Amino acid sequence: AVVSTQSTGDQDVDAKIAMTYPELYKELQKGRVLSFKTFFIWILISIYQGTAIMYLGILLFKEDFIHVLAITFTVLIVTELLMVVITVRTWHWAMAVAQIFSLGCYFLTIIFLPEYFDPVFLTSKDFLIKF
């Protein structure tokens, strides 16, 4: 049997190790961490976030609707990075690197896809105030 842990360095653990240190996996054995309830709560959170991002993006940027892709994508990236920050219990240097890498990919997307993301708009005072 393989026990999976939910931590920063998520990885499978050998059954022998899991049985040697059962107190480390007590939460998983109770089924609270990896349950259908937890899964559906995360699904509902995702639906709520997506709805809020789209609705508020359209509501706040009515006059800039042409930039809806840039607005919603930016808010989505920031929201998901913040969700990682508030849900991770134990930080590892790789998590910080992944966060920085994700932000770097976002900025590269803006640079290399200017037809979808207007850098002038994304750095405008109006966008930054409403963001």
mmCIF file of C-alpha atoms in Angstrom:
data_model
loop_
_atom_site.group_PDB
_atom_site.id
_atom_site.type_symbol
_atom_site.label_atom_id
_atom_site.label_comp_id
_atom_site.label_asym_id
_atom_site.label_seq_id
_atom_site.Cartn_x
_atom_site.Cartn_y
_atom_site.Cartn_z
ATOM 1 C CA ALA A 1 0.000 0.000 0.000
ATOM 2 C CA VAL A 2 1.179 3.498 -0.789
ATOM 3 C CA VAL A 3 0.317 6.422 1.447
ATOM 4 C CA SER A 4 0.259 9.894 -0.099
ATOM 5 C CA THR A 5 0.914 12.920 2.074
ATOM 6 C CA GLN A 6 -0.399 16.410 1.504
ATOM 7 C CA SER A 7 2.546 18.673 2.130
ATOM 8 C CA THR A 8 4.913 20.901 0.248
ATOM 9 C CA GLY A 9 6.974 18.041 -1.109
ATOM 10 C CA ASP A 10 3.986 15.855 -1.998
ATOM 11 C CA GLN A 11 5.305 12.404 -2.751
ATOM 12 C CA ASP A 12 4.379 8.782 -2.248
ATOM 13 C CA VAL A 13 5.726 7.090 0.831
ATOM 14 C CA ASP A 14 6.761 3.460 0.997
ATOM 15 C CA ALA A 15 4.344 1.299 3.051
ATOM 16 C CA LYS A 16 7.172 0.188 5.353
ATOM 17 C CA ILE A 17 8.001 3.785 6.265
ATOM 18 C CA ALA A 18 4.315 4.628 6.731
ATOM 19 C CA MET A 19 3.917 1.720 9.165
ATOM 20 C CA THR A 20 7.092 2.676 11.039
ATOM 21 C CA TYR A 21 5.767 6.204 11.742
ATOM 22 C CA PRO A 22 1.941 5.875 11.789
ATOM 23 C CA GLU A 23 1.464 9.052 13.856
ATOM 24 C CA LEU A 24 2.620 11.102 10.861
ATOM 25 C CA TYR A 25 -0.272 9.800 8.788
ATOM 26 C CA LYS A 26 -3.018 9.895 11.428
ATOM 27 C CA GLU A 27 -4.991 12.600 9.577
ATOM 28 C CA LEU A 28 -4.870 10.632 6.331
ATOM 29 C CA GLN A 29 -6.026 7.462 8.063
ATOM 30 C CA LYS A 30 -9.138 9.270 9.312
ATOM 31 C CA GLY A 31 -9.979 10.173 5.722
ATOM 32 C CA ARG A 32 -10.504 13.879 6.442
ATOM 33 C CA VAL A 33 -7.784 15.267 4.201
ATOM 34 C CA LEU A 34 -8.463 13.240 1.066
ATOM 35 C CA SER A 35 -12.252 12.848 1.074
ATOM 36 C CA PHE A 36 -15.022 13.502 -1.441
ATOM 37 C CA LYS A 37 -16.250 16.284 0.833
ATOM 38 C CA THR A 38 -12.880 18.040 0.635
ATOM 39 C CA PHE A 39 -12.813 17.575 -3.126
ATOM 40 C CA PHE A 40 -16.279 19.100 -3.585
ATOM 41 C CA ILE A 41 -15.471 21.981 -1.242
ATOM 42 C CA TRP A 42 -12.483 22.810 -3.472
ATOM 43 C CA ILE A 43 -14.726 22.542 -6.547
ATOM 44 C CA LEU A 44 -17.215 24.979 -4.984
ATOM 45 C CA ILE A 45 -14.402 27.369 -4.050
ATOM 46 C CA SER A 46 -13.175 27.251 -7.657
ATOM 47 C CA ILE A 47 -16.641 27.957 -9.055
ATOM 48 C CA TYR A 48 -17.067 30.835 -6.627
ATOM 49 C CA GLN A 49 -13.671 32.303 -7.513
ATOM 50 C CA GLY A 50 -14.287 32.004 -11.248
ATOM 51 C CA THR A 51 -17.707 33.617 -10.951
ATOM 52 C CA ALA A 52 -16.382 36.439 -8.787
ATOM 53 C CA ILE A 53 -13.439 37.070 -11.116
ATOM 54 C CA MET A 54 -15.640 37.269 -14.227
ATOM 55 C CA TYR A 55 -18.459 39.252 -12.628
ATOM 56 C CA LEU A 56 -16.234 41.783 -10.883
ATOM 57 C CA GLY A 57 -13.965 42.050 -13.923
ATOM 58 C CA ILE A 58 -16.915 42.976 -16.109
ATOM 59 C CA LEU A 59 -18.506 45.202 -13.452
ATOM 60 C CA LEU A 60 -15.373 47.177 -12.597
ATOM 61 C CA PHE A 61 -14.015 47.458 -16.138
ATOM 62 C CA LYS A 62 -17.158 48.158 -18.194
ATOM 63 C CA GLU A 63 -15.417 50.789 -20.280
ATOM 64 C CA ASP A 64 -12.381 48.560 -20.790
ATOM 65 C CA PHE A 65 -14.264 45.413 -21.809
ATOM 66 C CA ILE A 66 -11.854 44.981 -24.725
ATOM 67 C CA HIS A 67 -9.243 44.051 -22.104
ATOM 68 C CA VAL A 68 -11.389 41.441 -20.332
ATOM 69 C CA LEU A 69 -8.921 38.652 -21.143
ATOM 70 C CA ALA A 70 -5.990 40.503 -19.599
ATOM 71 C CA ILE A 71 -8.060 41.522 -16.581
ATOM 72 C CA THR A 72 -9.446 38.090 -15.790
ATOM 73 C CA PHE A 73 -6.195 36.258 -16.498
ATOM 74 C CA THR A 74 -4.228 38.611 -14.242
ATOM 75 C CA VAL A 75 -6.719 38.283 -11.414
ATOM 76 C CA LEU A 76 -6.842 34.504 -11.839
ATOM 77 C CA ILE A 77 -3.053 34.168 -11.617
ATOM 78 C CA VAL A 78 -2.823 36.395 -8.542
ATOM 79 C CA THR A 79 -5.769 34.629 -6.875
ATOM 80 C CA GLU A 80 -4.335 31.169 -7.410
ATOM 81 C CA LEU A 81 -0.881 32.182 -6.202
ATOM 82 C CA LEU A 82 -2.456 33.654 -3.078
ATOM 83 C CA MET A 83 -4.499 30.464 -2.565
ATOM 84 C CA VAL A 84 -1.285 28.469 -2.590
ATOM 85 C CA VAL A 85 0.251 30.856 -0.062
ATOM 86 C CA ILE A 86 -2.676 30.590 2.372
ATOM 87 C CA THR A 87 -3.236 26.832 2.055
ATOM 88 C CA VAL A 88 0.308 25.471 2.216
ATOM 89 C CA ARG A 89 1.149 24.461 5.771
ATOM 90 C CA THR A 90 4.855 23.731 5.441
ATOM 91 C CA TRP A 91 6.955 25.772 3.065
ATOM 92 C CA HIS A 92 9.875 24.406 1.148
ATOM 93 C CA TRP A 93 12.304 26.416 -0.957
ATOM 94 C CA ALA A 94 10.890 24.727 -4.068
ATOM 95 C CA MET A 95 7.479 26.244 -3.327
ATOM 96 C CA ALA A 96 8.938 29.747 -3.314
ATOM 97 C CA VAL A 97 10.769 28.994 -6.556
ATOM 98 C CA ALA A 98 7.528 27.688 -8.109
ATOM 99 C CA GLN A 99 5.655 30.841 -7.073
ATOM 100 C CA ILE A 100 8.350 33.074 -8.568
ATOM 101 C CA PHE A 101 8.508 30.909 -11.696
ATOM 102 C CA SER A 102 4.729 31.204 -12.117
ATOM 103 C CA LEU A 103 4.895 34.986 -11.864
ATOM 104 C CA GLY A 104 7.769 34.979 -14.336
ATOM 105 C CA CYS A 105 5.712 32.935 -16.802
ATOM 106 C CA TYR A 106 2.864 35.417 -16.411
ATOM 107 C CA PHE A 107 5.140 38.369 -17.192
ATOM 108 C CA LEU A 108 6.632 36.508 -20.169
ATOM 109 C CA THR A 109 3.105 35.877 -21.432
ATOM 110 C CA ILE A 110 2.441 39.609 -21.340
ATOM 111 C CA ILE A 111 5.687 40.334 -23.186
ATOM 112 C CA PHE A 112 5.344 37.673 -25.888
ATOM 113 C CA LEU A 113 1.586 37.929 -26.458
ATOM 114 C CA PRO A 114 0.937 41.680 -26.678
ATOM 115 C CA GLU A 115 -2.021 41.059 -29.017
ATOM 116 C CA TYR A 116 -3.857 39.485 -26.043
ATOM 117 C CA PHE A 117 -2.344 41.426 -23.160
ATOM 118 C CA ASP A 118 -1.891 45.171 -23.553
ATOM 119 C CA PRO A 119 1.129 46.019 -21.358
ATOM 120 C CA VAL A 120 0.199 49.713 -21.421
ATOM 121 C CA PHE A 121 -3.260 48.932 -20.017
ATOM 122 C CA LEU A 122 -1.924 46.486 -17.406
ATOM 123 C CA THR A 123 0.447 49.130 -16.064
ATOM 124 C CA SER A 124 -2.102 51.946 -16.216
ATOM 125 C CA LYS A 125 -3.182 53.755 -13.067
ATOM 126 C CA ASP A 126 -6.836 52.845 -13.730
ATOM 127 C CA PHE A 127 -6.084 49.115 -13.858
ATOM 128 C CA LEU A 128 -3.817 49.140 -10.820
ATOM 129 C CA ILE A 129 -6.352 51.067 -8.708
ATOM 130 C CA LYS A 130 -9.219 48.733 -9.581
ATOM 131 C CA PHE A 131 -7.052 45.627 -9.299
#
